Coordinates of C-alpha atoms in Angstrom, one line a residue:
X1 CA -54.6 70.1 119.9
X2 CA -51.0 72.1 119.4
X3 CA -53.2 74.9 118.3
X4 CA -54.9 74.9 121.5
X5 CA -52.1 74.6 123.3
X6 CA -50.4 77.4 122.1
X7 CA -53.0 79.7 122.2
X8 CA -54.1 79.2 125.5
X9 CA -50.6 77.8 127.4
X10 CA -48.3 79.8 125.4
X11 CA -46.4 76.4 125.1
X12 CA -44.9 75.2 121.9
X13 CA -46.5 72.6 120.1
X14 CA -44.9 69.3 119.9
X15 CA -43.4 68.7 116.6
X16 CA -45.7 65.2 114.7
X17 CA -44.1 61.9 114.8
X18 CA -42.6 60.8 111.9
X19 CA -44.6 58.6 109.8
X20 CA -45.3 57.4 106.1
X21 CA -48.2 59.2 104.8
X22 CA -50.9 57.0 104.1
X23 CA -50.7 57.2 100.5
X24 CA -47.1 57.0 100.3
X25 CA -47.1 53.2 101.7
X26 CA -45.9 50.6 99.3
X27 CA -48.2 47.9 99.0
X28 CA -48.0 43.8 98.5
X29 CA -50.9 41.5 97.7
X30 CA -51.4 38.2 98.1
X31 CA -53.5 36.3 95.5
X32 CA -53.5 32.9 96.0
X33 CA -55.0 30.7 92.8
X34 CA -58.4 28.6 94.2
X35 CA -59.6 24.9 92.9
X36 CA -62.8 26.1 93.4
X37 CA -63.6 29.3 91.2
X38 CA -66.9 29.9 93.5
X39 CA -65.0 29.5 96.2
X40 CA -67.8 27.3 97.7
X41 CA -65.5 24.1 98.9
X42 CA -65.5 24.3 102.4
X43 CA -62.2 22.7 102.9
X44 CA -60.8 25.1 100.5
X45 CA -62.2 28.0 102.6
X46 CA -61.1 26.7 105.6
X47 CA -57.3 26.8 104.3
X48 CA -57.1 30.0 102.5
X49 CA -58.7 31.7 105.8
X50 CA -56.0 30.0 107.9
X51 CA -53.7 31.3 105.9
X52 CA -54.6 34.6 105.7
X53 CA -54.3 34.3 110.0
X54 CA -51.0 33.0 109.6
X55 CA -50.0 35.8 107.0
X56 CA -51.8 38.6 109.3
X57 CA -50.5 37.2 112.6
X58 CA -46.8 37.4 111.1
X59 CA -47.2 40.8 109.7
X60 CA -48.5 42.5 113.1
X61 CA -45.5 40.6 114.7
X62 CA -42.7 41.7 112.4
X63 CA -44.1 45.3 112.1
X64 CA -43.1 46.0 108.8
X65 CA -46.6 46.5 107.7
X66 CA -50.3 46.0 108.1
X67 CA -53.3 44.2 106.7
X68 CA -55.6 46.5 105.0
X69 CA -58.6 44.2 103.3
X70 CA -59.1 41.1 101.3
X71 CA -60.7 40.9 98.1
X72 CA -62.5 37.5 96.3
X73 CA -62.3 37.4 92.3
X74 CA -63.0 34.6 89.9
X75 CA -60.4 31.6 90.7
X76 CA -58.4 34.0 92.8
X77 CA -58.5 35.1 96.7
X78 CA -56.6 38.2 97.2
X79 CA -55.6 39.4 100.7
X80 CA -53.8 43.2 100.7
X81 CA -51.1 44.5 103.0
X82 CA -49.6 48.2 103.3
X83 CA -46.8 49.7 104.7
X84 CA -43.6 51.4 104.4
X85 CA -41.1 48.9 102.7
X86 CA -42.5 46.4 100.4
X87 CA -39.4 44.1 100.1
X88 CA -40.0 43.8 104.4
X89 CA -43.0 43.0 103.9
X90 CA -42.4 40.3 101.0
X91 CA -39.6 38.9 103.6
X92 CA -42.6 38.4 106.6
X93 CA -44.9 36.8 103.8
X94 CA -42.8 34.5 101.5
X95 CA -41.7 32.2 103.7
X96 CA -45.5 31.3 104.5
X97 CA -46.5 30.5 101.1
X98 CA -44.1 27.6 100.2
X99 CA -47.4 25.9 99.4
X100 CA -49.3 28.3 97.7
X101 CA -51.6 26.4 95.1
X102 CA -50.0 26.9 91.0
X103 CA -51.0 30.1 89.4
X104 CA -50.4 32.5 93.1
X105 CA -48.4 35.4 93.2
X106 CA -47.8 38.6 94.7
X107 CA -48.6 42.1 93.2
X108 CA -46.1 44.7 94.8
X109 CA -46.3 48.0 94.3
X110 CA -43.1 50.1 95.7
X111 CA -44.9 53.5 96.1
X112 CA -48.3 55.3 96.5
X113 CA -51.2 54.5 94.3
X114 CA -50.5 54.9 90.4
X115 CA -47.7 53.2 91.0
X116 CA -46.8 50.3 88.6
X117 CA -46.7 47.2 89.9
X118 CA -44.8 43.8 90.0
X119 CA -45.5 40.5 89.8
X120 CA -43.7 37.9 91.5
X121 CA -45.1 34.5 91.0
X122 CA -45.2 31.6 94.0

C-alpha cells in the first residue's frame, strides 16, 4: 500500500513497525507425559485440555508470546508456543505446571528453526 501511496500521493511511505520475523521467534513446548498412551481416558483429556486453556489464557495475557498448535505423540501431549524471548515465555508457563505428571518437560529453542534445542524437565 506505501507503493501506492507514493506513486499516486507523492507522500512518503510509512516506515514498517518493528517486529520479530516469523522465523526468527524462539520457541517453547510443552509436553506433558500422559497415563494413558492413547490418550483415550476421558478424565485425562479433560485435564490436559484445561490446561492447555490455562497455559494459552496466560500467554495471550502476558504478551510475551503466542500459541501456535498442539501436537499428540505416543505417551506424550505436546502444545507449542512462539515468540520473541523464550525465557518470557518459560516465566508465563512454569508457574502453571507445578503438577505436571513425571516424565513432562519443556523443549526451548532460543532462535529460528535449526536451532538446537533444550530440555528442561518439570
Amino acid at each position: 500500500m506505501g507503493f501506492l501511496r507514493r506513486l499516486f500521493d507523492g507522500a512518503p511511505a510509512k516506515e514498517p513497525e518493528a517486529s520479530v520475523a516469523p522465523d526468527a521467534r524462539h520457541s517453547v513446548a510443552v509436553w506433558v507425559r500422559l497415563f494413558d498412551p492413547a490418550f483415550e481416558n476421558d478424565r485425562e483429556q479433560l485435564a490436559t485440555f484445561a490446561l492447555e486453556d490455562r497455559l494459552m489464557a496466560a500467554m495471550d495475557a502476558s504478551g510475551a508470546g503466542t500459541f501456535d498448535t498442539n501436537d499428540l505423540e505416543r505417551s506424550a501431549f505436546g502444545m507449542h508456543f512462539a515468540g520473541p524471548d523464550a525465557d518470557a515465555m518459560i516465566a508465563v508457563l512454569q508457574p502453571l505446571l507445578e503438577k505436571a505428571p513425571p516424565g513432562s518437560y519443556l523443549a526451548v529453542r532460543r532462535g529460528p528453526p535449526g536451532t538446537s534445542q533444550e530440555r528442561i524437565d518439570l
